[in-house]
Amino acid sequence: AQTVTQSQPEMSVQEAETVTLSCTYDTSENNYYLFWYKQPPSRQMILVIRQEAYKQQNATENRFSVNFQKAAKSFSLKISDSQLGDTAMYFCAFMKPMDSNYQLIWGAGTKLIIKP
Amino acid sequence: GAGVSQSPSNKVTEKGKDVELRCDPISGHTALYWYRQSLGQGLEFLIYFQGNSAPDKSGLPSDRFSAERTGGSVSTLTIQRTQQEDSAVYLCASSLLRGSEQYFGPGTRLTVT
């Protein structure tokens, strides 16, 4: 069974700093997707970034980028020039395509606080 | 266009009562998921609907939980004889196709007293 581990329950940085959230996963699959979702206090789960395992190039979305290390089964999220609006819970998730239900397997989350 | 909507936003119920939670997916999305998020936890998969196929109920924690999706659109999650451990945020997500990006609703916070 696949598992996703986020080892940092909470992190806090100053506005404009760069912060990296860690995520590791365990799977025997070769083809899969990885995601980072953001959940602000409004509870709305928002997709931040997505990575296909077959792609060697790390995904980027504006200030958000990932460091995908397939052999190490590591998928960290880097937020550059952090903003107050980045304060939220961040969840790492794994999906095994061609699975019967495409369910997302979730980490426990990291609470990120951006301080002014 | 409108996103995924869920109602009610919050629900407080007494132990032993039945509750119904509603999810309106994005129009045209064929896949619909229910997840449960307990305090300080990640999301736990409950059930998956895909088109007119039989739902995947493998994540439902007990037979007190059931869900249906009418006309391939609106879905209702029903919890019978609620227990305190059912207290959680219940999130619904839909996606255009199997395996495509899942869009989430704002969730229903259920509190069982």
JSON list of C-alpha atoms in Angstrom, two decimals:
[
{"chain": "A", "resi": 1, "resn": "ALA", "atom": "CA", "xyz": [0.00, 0.00, 0.00]},
{"chain": "A", "resi": 2, "resn": "GLN", "atom": "CA", "xyz": [1.10, 3.51, -0.72]},
{"chain": "A", "resi": 3, "resn": "THR", "atom": "CA", "xyz": [1.88, 5.88, 2.14]},
{"chain": "A", "resi": 4, "resn": "VAL", "atom": "CA", "xyz": [2.71, 9.58, 2.22]},
{"chain": "A", "resi": 5, "resn": "THR", "atom": "CA", "xyz": [4.70, 11.16, 5.04]},
{"chain": "A", "resi": 6, "resn": "GLN", "atom": "CA", "xyz": [5.05, 14.82, 5.89]},
{"chain": "A", "resi": 7, "resn": "SER", "atom": "CA", "xyz": [7.53, 15.09, 8.74]},
{"chain": "A", "resi": 8, "resn": "GLN", "atom": "CA", "xyz": [7.01, 18.76, 9.55]},
{"chain": "A", "resi": 9, "resn": "PRO", "atom": "CA", "xyz": [3.76, 19.36, 11.47]},
{"chain": "A", "resi": 10, "resn": "GLU", "atom": "CA", "xyz": [4.30, 23.12, 11.51]},
{"chain": "A", "resi": 11, "resn": "MET", "atom": "CA", "xyz": [6.66, 25.68, 10.01]},
{"chain": "A", "resi": 12, "resn": "SER", "atom": "CA", "xyz": [6.94, 29.41, 10.39]},
{"chain": "A", "resi": 13, "resn": "VAL", "atom": "CA", "xyz": [8.90, 31.90, 8.27]},
{"chain": "A", "resi": 14, "resn": "GLN", "atom": "CA", "xyz": [9.07, 35.63, 7.71]},
{"chain": "A", "resi": 15, "resn": "GLU", "atom": "CA", "xyz": [7.33, 37.19, 4.76]},
{"chain": "A", "resi": 16, "resn": "ALA", "atom": "CA", "xyz": [9.50, 37.24, 1.60]},
{"chain": "A", "resi": 17, "resn": "GLU", "atom": "CA", "xyz": [11.64, 34.31, 2.78]},
{"chain": "A", "resi": 18, "resn": "THR", "atom": "CA", "xyz": [11.88, 31.00, 0.98]},
{"chain": "A", "resi": 19, "resn": "VAL", "atom": "CA", "xyz": [10.51, 27.90, 2.67]},
{"chain": "A", "resi": 20, "resn": "THR", "atom": "CA", "xyz": [10.69, 24.23, 1.76]},
{"chain": "A", "resi": 21, "resn": "LEU", "atom": "CA", "xyz": [8.12, 21.67, 2.86]},
{"chain": "A", "resi": 22, "resn": "SER", "atom": "CA", "xyz": [9.14, 18.04, 2.80]},
{"chain": "A", "resi": 23, "resn": "CYS", "atom": "CA", "xyz": [7.21, 15.00, 1.64]},
{"chain": "A", "resi": 24, "resn": "THR", "atom": "CA", "xyz": [8.26, 11.40, 1.22]},
{"chain": "A", "resi": 25, "resn": "TYR", "atom": "CA", "xyz": [6.20, 8.53, -0.07]},
{"chain": "A", "resi": 26, "resn": "ASP", "atom": "CA", "xyz": [6.39, 4.81, -0.38]},
{"chain": "A", "resi": 27, "resn": "THR", "atom": "CA", "xyz": [5.29, 2.91, -3.45]},
{"chain": "A", "resi": 28, "resn": "SER", "atom": "CA", "xyz": [6.37, 0.05, -5.67]},
{"chain": "A", "resi": 29, "resn": "GLU", "atom": "CA", "xyz": [4.76, 1.67, -8.68]},
{"chain": "A", "resi": 30, "resn": "ASN", "atom": "CA", "xyz": [6.75, 3.28, -11.46]},
{"chain": "A", "resi": 31, "resn": "ASN", "atom": "CA", "xyz": [4.03, 5.47, -12.91]},
{"chain": "A", "resi": 32, "resn": "TYR", "atom": "CA", "xyz": [2.11, 7.83, -10.62]},
{"chain": "A", "resi": 33, "resn": "TYR", "atom": "CA", "xyz": [1.23, 11.44, -9.91]},
{"chain": "A", "resi": 34, "resn": "LEU", "atom": "CA", "xyz": [2.17, 13.62, -6.98]},
{"chain": "A", "resi": 35, "resn": "PHE", "atom": "CA", "xyz": [0.39, 16.73, -5.82]},
{"chain": "A", "resi": 36, "resn": "TRP", "atom": "CA", "xyz": [0.69, 19.57, -3.36]},
{"chain": "A", "resi": 37, "resn": "TYR", "atom": "CA", "xyz": [-2.58, 21.03, -2.14]},
{"chain": "A", "resi": 38, "resn": "LYS", "atom": "CA", "xyz": [-3.10, 24.13, -0.03]},
{"chain": "A", "resi": 39, "resn": "GLN", "atom": "CA", "xyz": [-5.93, 24.42, 2.50]},
{"chain": "A", "resi": 40, "resn": "PRO", "atom": "CA", "xyz": [-6.38, 27.90, 3.97]},
{"chain": "A", "resi": 41, "resn": "PRO", "atom": "CA", "xyz": [-8.64, 28.52, 6.98]},
{"chain": "A", "resi": 42, "resn": "SER", "atom": "CA", "xyz": [-11.60, 28.70, 4.58]},
{"chain": "A", "resi": 43, "resn": "ARG", "atom": "CA", "xyz": [-11.19, 24.88, 4.24]},
{"chain": "A", "resi": 44, "resn": "GLN", "atom": "CA", "xyz": [-11.13, 25.13, 0.45]},
{"chain": "A", "resi": 45, "resn": "MET", "atom": "CA", "xyz": [-8.58, 22.61, -0.83]},
{"chain": "A", "resi": 46, "resn": "ILE", "atom": "CA", "xyz": [-6.65, 24.19, -3.69]},
{"chain": "A", "resi": 47, "resn": "LEU", "atom": "CA", "xyz": [-4.25, 22.45, -6.04]},
{"chain": "A", "resi": 48, "resn": "VAL", "atom": "CA", "xyz": [-0.84, 24.13, -5.93]},
{"chain": "A", "resi": 49, "resn": "ILE", "atom": "CA", "xyz": [1.27, 21.95, -8.18]},
{"chain": "A", "resi": 50, "resn": "ARG", "atom": "CA", "xyz": [1.26, 18.54, -9.86]},
{"chain": "A", "resi": 51, "resn": "GLN", "atom": "CA", "xyz": [4.11, 16.26, -10.94]},
{"chain": "A", "resi": 52, "resn": "GLU", "atom": "CA", "xyz": [3.99, 13.22, -13.20]},
{"chain": "A", "resi": 53, "resn": "ALA", "atom": "CA", "xyz": [6.52, 10.61, -12.11]},
{"chain": "A", "resi": 54, "resn": "TYR", "atom": "CA", "xyz": [7.63, 9.89, -15.67]},
{"chain": "A", "resi": 55, "resn": "LYS", "atom": "CA", "xyz": [8.73, 13.49, -16.12]},
{"chain": "A", "resi": 56, "resn": "GLN", "atom": "CA", "xyz": [12.25, 14.22, -14.96]},
{"chain": "A", "resi": 57, "resn": "GLN", "atom": "CA", "xyz": [11.76, 17.97, -15.05]},
{"chain": "A", "resi": 58, "resn": "ASN", "atom": "CA", "xyz": [10.56, 19.47, -11.80]},
{"chain": "A", "resi": 59, "resn": "ALA", "atom": "CA", "xyz": [7.19, 21.19, -12.01]},
{"chain": "A", "resi": 60, "resn": "THR", "atom": "CA", "xyz": [6.95, 24.92, -11.33]},
{"chain": "A", "resi": 61, "resn": "GLU", "atom": "CA", "xyz": [4.03, 27.30, -10.89]},
{"chain": "A", "resi": 62, "resn": "ASN", "atom": "CA", "xyz": [5.12, 30.89, -10.38]},
{"chain": "A", "resi": 63, "resn": "ARG", "atom": "CA", "xyz": [6.58, 31.08, -6.85]},
{"chain": "A", "resi": 64, "resn": "PHE", "atom": "CA", "xyz": [5.99, 27.38, -6.23]},
{"chain": "A", "resi": 65, "resn": "SER", "atom": "CA", "xyz": [8.36, 24.67, -7.37]},
{"chain": "A", "resi": 66, "resn": "VAL", "atom": "CA", "xyz": [9.07, 21.09, -6.45]},
{"chain": "A", "resi": 67, "resn": "ASN", "atom": "CA", "xyz": [12.19, 19.03, -6.01]},
{"chain": "A", "resi": 68, "resn": "PHE", "atom": "CA", "xyz": [11.17, 15.59, -7.20]},
{"chain": "A", "resi": 69, "resn": "GLN", "atom": "CA", "xyz": [13.67, 12.85, -6.40]},
{"chain": "A", "resi": 70, "resn": "LYS", "atom": "CA", "xyz": [12.12, 9.65, -7.74]},
{"chain": "A", "resi": 71, "resn": "ALA", "atom": "CA", "xyz": [14.79, 7.27, -6.51]},
{"chain": "A", "resi": 72, "resn": "ALA", "atom": "CA", "xyz": [14.64, 8.72, -3.04]},
{"chain": "A", "resi": 73, "resn": "LYS", "atom": "CA", "xyz": [10.83, 8.93, -3.19]},
{"chain": "A", "resi": 74, "resn": "SER", "atom": "CA", "xyz": [10.95, 12.53, -2.13]},
{"chain": "A", "resi": 75, "resn": "PHE", "atom": "CA", "xyz": [8.73, 15.38, -3.30]},
{"chain": "A", "resi": 76, "resn": "SER", "atom": "CA", "xyz": [9.44, 18.67, -1.54]},
{"chain": "A", "resi": 77, "resn": "LEU", "atom": "CA", "xyz": [7.68, 21.97, -2.20]},
{"chain": "A", "resi": 78, "resn": "LYS", "atom": "CA", "xyz": [9.60, 25.23, -2.32]},
{"chain": "A", "resi": 79, "resn": "ILE", "atom": "CA", "xyz": [7.77, 28.52, -1.90]},
{"chain": "A", "resi": 80, "resn": "SER", "atom": "CA", "xyz": [9.84, 31.52, -2.92]},
{"chain": "A", "resi": 81, "resn": "ASP", "atom": "CA", "xyz": [9.17, 35.10, -1.82]},
{"chain": "A", "resi": 82, "resn": "SER", "atom": "CA", "xyz": [6.56, 33.88, 0.64]},
{"chain": "A", "resi": 83, "resn": "GLN", "atom": "CA", "xyz": [3.46, 36.01, 1.14]},
{"chain": "A", "resi": 84, "resn": "LEU", "atom": "CA", "xyz": [1.00, 36.35, 4.00]},
{"chain": "A", "resi": 85, "resn": "GLY", "atom": "CA", "xyz": [-1.61, 34.69, 1.83]},
{"chain": "A", "resi": 86, "resn": "ASP", "atom": "CA", "xyz": [0.51, 31.55, 1.71]},
{"chain": "A", "resi": 87, "resn": "THR", "atom": "CA", "xyz": [-0.43, 30.85, 5.32]},
{"chain": "A", "resi": 88, "resn": "ALA", "atom": "CA", "xyz": [-2.31, 27.56, 5.20]},
{"chain": "A", "resi": 89, "resn": "MET", "atom": "CA", "xyz": [-2.12, 23.82, 5.68]},
{"chain": "A", "resi": 90, "resn": "TYR", "atom": "CA", "xyz": [-0.18, 22.15, 2.90]},
{"chain": "A", "resi": 91, "resn": "PHE", "atom": "CA", "xyz": [-0.86, 18.56, 1.96]},
{"chain": "A", "resi": 92, "resn": "CYS", "atom": "CA", "xyz": [1.19, 16.25, -0.19]},
{"chain": "A", "resi": 93, "resn": "ALA", "atom": "CA", "xyz": [-0.81, 13.61, -2.06]},
{"chain": "A", "resi": 94, "resn": "PHE", "atom": "CA", "xyz": [-0.13, 10.58, -4.26]},
{"chain": "A", "resi": 95, "resn": "MET", "atom": "CA", "xyz": [-2.25, 9.13, -7.03]},
{"chain": "A", "resi": 96, "resn": "LYS", "atom": "CA", "xyz": [-1.73, 5.85, -8.82]},
{"chain": "A", "resi": 97, "resn": "PRO", "atom": "CA", "xyz": [-3.13, 6.16, -12.32]},
{"chain": "A", "resi": 98, "resn": "MET", "atom": "CA", "xyz": [-4.92, 3.19, -13.78]},
{"chain": "A", "resi": 99, "resn": "ASP", "atom": "CA", "xyz": [-5.97, 2.33, -10.27]},
{"chain": "A", "resi": 100, "resn": "SER", "atom": "CA", "xyz": [-9.60, 1.42, -9.98]},
{"chain": "A", "resi": 101, "resn": "ASN", "atom": "CA", "xyz": [-10.66, 4.65, -8.37]},
{"chain": "A", "resi": 102, "resn": "TYR", "atom": "CA", "xyz": [-7.83, 7.18, -8.77]},
{"chain": "A", "resi": 103, "resn": "GLN", "atom": "CA", "xyz": [-8.09, 8.05, -5.12]},
{"chain": "A", "resi": 104, "resn": "LEU", "atom": "CA", "xyz": [-5.58, 10.43, -3.60]},
{"chain": "A", "resi": 105, "resn": "ILE", "atom": "CA", "xyz": [-3.44, 9.16, -0.74]},
{"chain": "A", "resi": 106, "resn": "TRP", "atom": "CA", "xyz": [-2.69, 12.03, 1.60]},
{"chain": "A", "resi": 107, "resn": "GLY", "atom": "CA", "xyz": [0.00, 13.06, 4.04]},
{"chain": "A", "resi": 108, "resn": "ALA", "atom": "CA", "xyz": [-0.98, 14.47, 7.43]},
{"chain": "A", "resi": 109, "resn": "GLY", "atom": "CA", "xyz": [-0.16, 18.01, 6.35]},
{"chain": "A", "resi": 110, "resn": "THR", "atom": "CA", "xyz": [2.19, 20.82, 7.32]},
{"chain": "A", "resi": 111, "resn": "LYS", "atom": "CA", "xyz": [0.85, 24.00, 8.87]},
{"chain": "A", "resi": 112, "resn": "LEU", "atom": "CA", "xyz": [2.71, 26.92, 7.33]},
{"chain": "A", "resi": 113, "resn": "ILE", "atom": "CA", "xyz": [2.62, 30.32, 8.99]},
{"chain": "A", "resi": 114, "resn": "ILE", "atom": "CA", "xyz": [3.98, 33.36, 7.19]},
{"chain": "A", "resi": 115, "resn": "LYS", "atom": "CA", "xyz": [4.82, 36.12, 9.63]},
{"chain": "A", "resi": 116, "resn": "PRO", "atom": "CA", "xyz": [4.72, 39.81, 8.66]},
{"chain": "B", "resi": 1, "resn": "GLY", "atom": "CA", "xyz": [-18.22, 28.77, -13.84]},
{"chain": "B", "resi": 2, "resn": "ALA", "atom": "CA", "xyz": [-19.34, 27.56, -10.44]},
{"chain": "B", "resi": 3, "resn": "GLY", "atom": "CA", "xyz": [-17.08, 25.31, -8.44]},
{"chain": "B", "resi": 4, "resn": "VAL", "atom": "CA", "xyz": [-17.98, 22.37, -6.25]},
{"chain": "B", "resi": 5, "resn": "SER", "atom": "CA", "xyz": [-20.51, 23.33, -3.61]},
{"chain": "B", "resi": 6, "resn": "GLN", "atom": "CA", "xyz": [-21.43, 21.52, -0.42]},
{"chain": "B", "resi": 7, "resn": "SER", "atom": "CA", "xyz": [-24.20, 21.95, 2.08]},
{"chain": "B", "resi": 8, "resn": "PRO", "atom": "CA", "xyz": [-24.61, 22.52, 4.89]},
{"chain": "B", "resi": 9, "resn": "SER", "atom": "CA", "xyz": [-21.38, 24.31, 5.73]},
{"chain": "B", "resi": 10, "resn": "ASN", "atom": "CA", "xyz": [-21.65, 23.23, 9.35]},
{"chain": "B", "resi": 11, "resn": "LYS", "atom": "CA", "xyz": [-23.83, 20.62, 11.00]},
{"chain": "B", "resi": 12, "resn": "VAL", "atom": "CA", "xyz": [-24.22, 19.89, 14.69]},
{"chain": "B", "resi": 13, "resn": "THR", "atom": "CA", "xyz": [-26.18, 16.78, 15.56]},
{"chain": "B", "resi": 14, "resn": "GLU", "atom": "CA", "xyz": [-26.85, 14.62, 18.54]},
{"chain": "B", "resi": 15, "resn": "LYS", "atom": "CA", "xyz": [-25.35, 11.18, 18.85]},
{"chain": "B", "resi": 16, "resn": "GLY", "atom": "CA", "xyz": [-27.62, 8.59, 17.31]},
{"chain": "B", "resi": 17, "resn": "LYS", "atom": "CA", "xyz": [-29.26, 10.90, 14.79]},
{"chain": "B", "resi": 18, "resn": "ASP", "atom": "CA", "xyz": [-28.95, 10.49, 11.03]},
{"chain": "B", "resi": 19, "resn": "VAL", "atom": "CA", "xyz": [-27.39, 13.21, 8.86]},
{"chain": "B", "resi": 20, "resn": "GLU", "atom": "CA", "xyz": [-27.27, 13.93, 5.14]},
{"chain": "B", "resi": 21, "resn": "LEU", "atom": "CA", "xyz": [-24.49, 15.89, 3.50]},
{"chain": "B", "resi": 22, "resn": "ARG", "atom": "CA", "xyz": [-24.88, 17.21, -0.02]},
{"chain": "B", "resi": 23, "resn": "CYS", "atom": "CA", "xyz": [-22.38, 17.78, -2.81]},
{"chain": "B", "resi": 24, "resn": "ASP", "atom": "CA", "xyz": [-22.98, 19.58, -6.11]},
{"chain": "B", "resi": 25, "resn": "PRO", "atom": "CA", "xyz": [-20.06, 18.83, -8.43]},
{"chain": "B", "resi": 26, "resn": "ILE", "atom": "CA", "xyz": [-18.88, 20.97, -11.29]},
{"chain": "B", "resi": 27, "resn": "SER", "atom": "CA", "xyz": [-21.23, 20.55, -14.22]},
{"chain": "B", "resi": 28, "resn": "GLY", "atom": "CA", "xyz": [-19.98, 17.92, -16.66]},
{"chain": "B", "resi": 29, "resn": "HIS", "atom": "CA", "xyz": [-17.56, 16.30, -14.25]},
{"chain": "B", "resi": 30, "resn": "THR", "atom": "CA", "xyz": [-17.94, 12.54, -14.43]},
{"chain": "B", "resi": 31, "resn": "ALA", "atom": "CA", "xyz": [-16.02, 11.57, -11.30]},
{"chain": "B", "resi": 32, "resn": "LEU", "atom": "CA", "xyz": [-16.99, 12.43, -7.74]},
{"chain": "B", "resi": 33, "resn": "TYR", "atom": "CA", "xyz": [-15.16, 11.65, -4.50]},
{"chain": "B", "resi": 34, "resn": "TRP", "atom": "CA", "xyz": [-16.00, 11.92, -0.83]},
{"chain": "B", "resi": 35, "resn": "TYR", "atom": "CA", "xyz": [-13.18, 12.33, 1.70]},
{"chain": "B", "resi": 36, "resn": "ARG", "atom": "CA", "xyz": [-13.16, 12.71, 5.46]},
{"chain": "B", "resi": 37, "resn": "GLN", "atom": "CA", "xyz": [-10.71, 14.98, 7.24]},
{"chain": "B", "resi": 38, "resn": "SER", "atom": "CA", "xyz": [-10.36, 14.53, 10.98]},
{"chain": "B", "resi": 39, "resn": "LEU", "atom": "CA", "xyz": [-8.70, 17.20, 13.13]},
{"chain": "B", "resi": 40, "resn": "GLY", "atom": "CA", "xyz": [-4.97, 17.35, 12.43]},
{"chain": "B", "resi": 41, "resn": "GLN", "atom": "CA", "xyz": [-5.14, 14.57, 9.86]},
{"chain": "B", "resi": 42, "resn": "GLY", "atom": "CA", "xyz": [-4.86, 14.25, 6.14]},
{"chain": "B", "resi": 43, "resn": "LEU", "atom": "CA", "xyz": [-7.81, 13.23, 4.06]},
{"chain": "B", "resi": 44, "resn": "GLU", "atom": "CA", "xyz": [-9.26, 9.76, 4.18]},
{"chain": "B", "resi": 45, "resn": "PHE", "atom": "CA", "xyz": [-10.95, 8.39, 1.06]},
{"chain": "B", "resi": 46, "resn": "LEU", "atom": "CA", "xyz": [-14.54, 7.30, 1.55]},
{"chain": "B", "resi": 47, "resn": "ILE", "atom": "CA", "xyz": [-16.26, 6.62, -1.77]},
{"chain": "B", "resi": 48, "resn": "TYR", "atom": "CA", "xyz": [-15.85, 7.24, -5.51]},
{"chain": "B", "resi": 49, "resn": "PHE", "atom": "CA", "xyz": [-18.43, 7.59, -8.27]},
{"chain": "B", "resi": 50, "resn": "GLN", "atom": "CA", "xyz": [-17.54, 7.40, -11.95]},
{"chain": "B", "resi": 51, "resn": "GLY", "atom": "CA", "xyz": [-20.28, 8.02, -14.48]},
{"chain": "B", "resi": 52, "resn": "ASN", "atom": "CA", "xyz": [-22.93, 5.35, -14.33]},
{"chain": "B", "resi": 53, "resn": "SER", "atom": "CA", "xyz": [-20.61, 2.68, -12.98]},
{"chain": "B", "resi": 54, "resn": "ALA", "atom": "CA", "xyz": [-21.12, 1.09, -9.59]},
{"chain": "B", "resi": 55, "resn": "PRO", "atom": "CA", "xyz": [-19.44, 3.23, -6.92]},
{"chain": "B", "resi": 56, "resn": "ASP", "atom": "CA", "xyz": [-16.24, 2.20, -5.20]},
{"chain": "B", "resi": 57, "resn": "LYS", "atom": "CA", "xyz": [-17.25, 2.03, -1.54]},
{"chain": "B", "resi": 58, "resn": "SER", "atom": "CA", "xyz": [-14.00, 0.57, -0.29]},
{"chain": "B", "resi": 59, "resn": "GLY", "atom": "CA", "xyz": [-13.23, 3.53, 1.98]},
{"chain": "B", "resi": 60, "resn": "LEU", "atom": "CA", "xyz": [-16.50, 3.65, 3.90]},
{"chain": "B", "resi": 61, "resn": "PRO", "atom": "CA", "xyz": [-15.63, 3.00, 7.57]},
{"chain": "B", "resi": 62, "resn": "SER", "atom": "CA", "xyz": [-18.83, 1.18, 8.51]},
{"chain": "B", "resi": 63, "resn": "ASP", "atom": "CA", "xyz": [-22.25, 0.22, 7.21]},
{"chain": "B", "resi": 64, "resn": "ARG", "atom": "CA", "xyz": [-23.65, 3.33, 8.86]},
{"chain": "B", "resi": 65, "resn": "PHE", "atom": "CA", "xyz": [-22.17, 5.29, 5.97]},
{"chain": "B", "resi": 66, "resn": "SER", "atom": "CA", "xyz": [-23.75, 5.31, 2.54]},
{"chain": "B", "resi": 67, "resn": "ALA", "atom": "CA", "xyz": [-23.78, 7.58, -0.48]},
{"chain": "B", "resi": 68, "resn": "GLU", "atom": "CA", "xyz": [-25.65, 7.97, -3.68]},
{"chain": "B", "resi": 69, "resn": "ARG", "atom": "CA", "xyz": [-25.29, 10.06, -6.78]},
{"chain": "B", "resi": 70, "resn": "THR", "atom": "CA", "xyz": [-28.44, 10.90, -8.64]},
{"chain": "B", "resi": 71, "resn": "GLY", "atom": "CA", "xyz": [-28.44, 11.47, -12.39]},
{"chain": "B", "resi": 72, "resn": "GLY", "atom": "CA", "xyz": [-24.67, 11.49, -12.45]},
{"chain": "B", "resi": 73, "resn": "SER", "atom": "CA", "xyz": [-24.60, 14.85, -10.72]},
{"chain": "B", "resi": 74, "resn": "VAL", "atom": "CA", "xyz": [-25.59, 15.68, -7.12]},
{"chain": "B", "resi": 75, "resn": "SER", "atom": "CA", "xyz": [-24.35, 13.32, -4.43]},
{"chain": "B", "resi": 76, "resn": "THR", "atom": "CA", "xyz": [-25.58, 12.76, -0.90]},
{"chain": "B", "resi": 77, "resn": "LEU", "atom": "CA", "xyz": [-23.51, 11.17, 1.88]},
{"chain": "B", "resi": 78, "resn": "THR", "atom": "CA", "xyz": [-25.66, 9.74, 4.65]},
{"chain": "B", "resi": 79, "resn": "ILE", "atom": "CA", "xyz": [-24.43, 8.80, 8.08]},
{"chain": "B", "resi": 80, "resn": "GLN", "atom": "CA", "xyz": [-26.89, 6.83, 10.18]},
{"chain": "B", "resi": 81, "resn": "ARG", "atom": "CA", "xyz": [-26.86, 6.64, 13.98]},
{"chain": "B", "resi": 82, "resn": "THR", "atom": "CA", "xyz": [-24.04, 9.14, 14.21]},
{"chain": "B", "resi": 83, "resn": "GLN", "atom": "CA", "xyz": [-21.25, 8.61, 16.73]},
{"chain": "B", "resi": 84, "resn": "GLN", "atom": "CA", "xyz": [-18.86, 11.14, 18.22]},
{"chain": "B", "resi": 85, "resn": "GLU", "atom": "CA", "xyz": [-15.99, 9.69, 16.21]},
{"chain": "B", "resi": 86, "resn": "ASP", "atom": "CA", "xyz": [-17.86, 10.71, 13.06]},
{"chain": "B", "resi": 87, "resn": "SER", "atom": "CA", "xyz": [-17.07, 14.35, 13.89]},
{"chain": "B", "resi": 88, "resn": "ALA", "atom": "CA", "xyz": [-14.89, 15.63, 11.06]},
{"chain": "B", "resi": 89, "resn": "VAL", "atom": "CA", "xyz": [-14.88, 17.77, 7.94]},
{"chain": "B", "resi": 90, "resn": "TYR", "atom": "CA", "xyz": [-16.38, 15.92, 4.98]},
{"chain": "B", "resi": 91, "resn": "LEU", "atom": "CA", "xyz": [-14.97, 17.06, 1.66]},
{"chain": "B", "resi": 92, "resn": "CYS", "atom": "CA", "xyz": [-16.33, 16.38, -1.78]},
{"chain": "B", "resi": 93, "resn": "ALA", "atom": "CA", "xyz": [-14.28, 16.61, -4.97]},
{"chain": "B", "resi": 94, "resn": "SER", "atom": "CA", "xyz": [-15.09, 16.20, -8.64]},
{"chain": "B", "resi": 95, "resn": "SER", "atom": "CA", "xyz": [-12.97, 15.72, -11.71]},
{"chain": "B", "resi": 96, "resn": "LEU", "atom": "CA", "xyz": [-13.69, 15.92, -15.40]},
{"chain": "B", "resi": 97, "resn": "LEU", "atom": "CA", "xyz": [-12.38, 12.46, -16.12]},
{"chain": "B", "resi": 98, "resn": "ARG", "atom": "CA", "xyz": [-10.89, 9.61, -14.15]},
{"chain": "B", "resi": 99, "resn": "GLY", "atom": "CA", "xyz": [-7.43, 10.60, -13.04]},
{"chain": "B", "resi": 100, "resn": "SER", "atom": "CA", "xyz": [-7.70, 14.29, -13.92]},
{"chain": "B", "resi": 101, "resn": "GLU", "atom": "CA", "xyz": [-7.38, 17.09, -11.41]},
{"chain": "B", "resi": 102, "resn": "GLN", "atom": "CA", "xyz": [-9.77, 16.92, -8.50]},
{"chain": "B", "resi": 103, "resn": "TYR", "atom": "CA", "xyz": [-11.58, 20.12, -7.56]},
{"chain": "B", "resi": 104, "resn": "PHE", "atom": "CA", "xyz": [-12.73, 20.34, -3.98]},
{"chain": "B", "resi": 105, "resn": "GLY", "atom": "CA", "xyz": [-15.72, 21.86, -2.30]},
{"chain": "B", "resi": 106, "resn": "PRO", "atom": "CA", "xyz": [-15.45, 23.86, 0.93]},
{"chain": "B", "resi": 107, "resn": "GLY", "atom": "CA", "xyz": [-16.52, 20.90, 3.02]},
{"chain": "B", "resi": 108, "resn": "THR", "atom": "CA", "xyz": [-19.12, 20.26, 5.69]},
{"chain": "B", "resi": 109, "resn": "ARG", "atom": "CA", "xyz": [-17.95, 20.37, 9.28]},
{"chain": "B", "resi": 110, "resn": "LEU", "atom": "CA", "xyz": [-19.91, 17.74, 11.20]},
{"chain": "B", "resi": 111, "resn": "THR", "atom": "CA", "xyz": [-19.97, 17.85, 14.98]},
{"chain": "B", "resi": 112, "resn": "VAL", "atom": "CA", "xyz": [-21.65, 15.03, 16.86]},
{"chain": "B", "resi": 113, "resn": "THR", "atom": "CA", "xyz": [-22.47, 15.91, 20.47]}
]
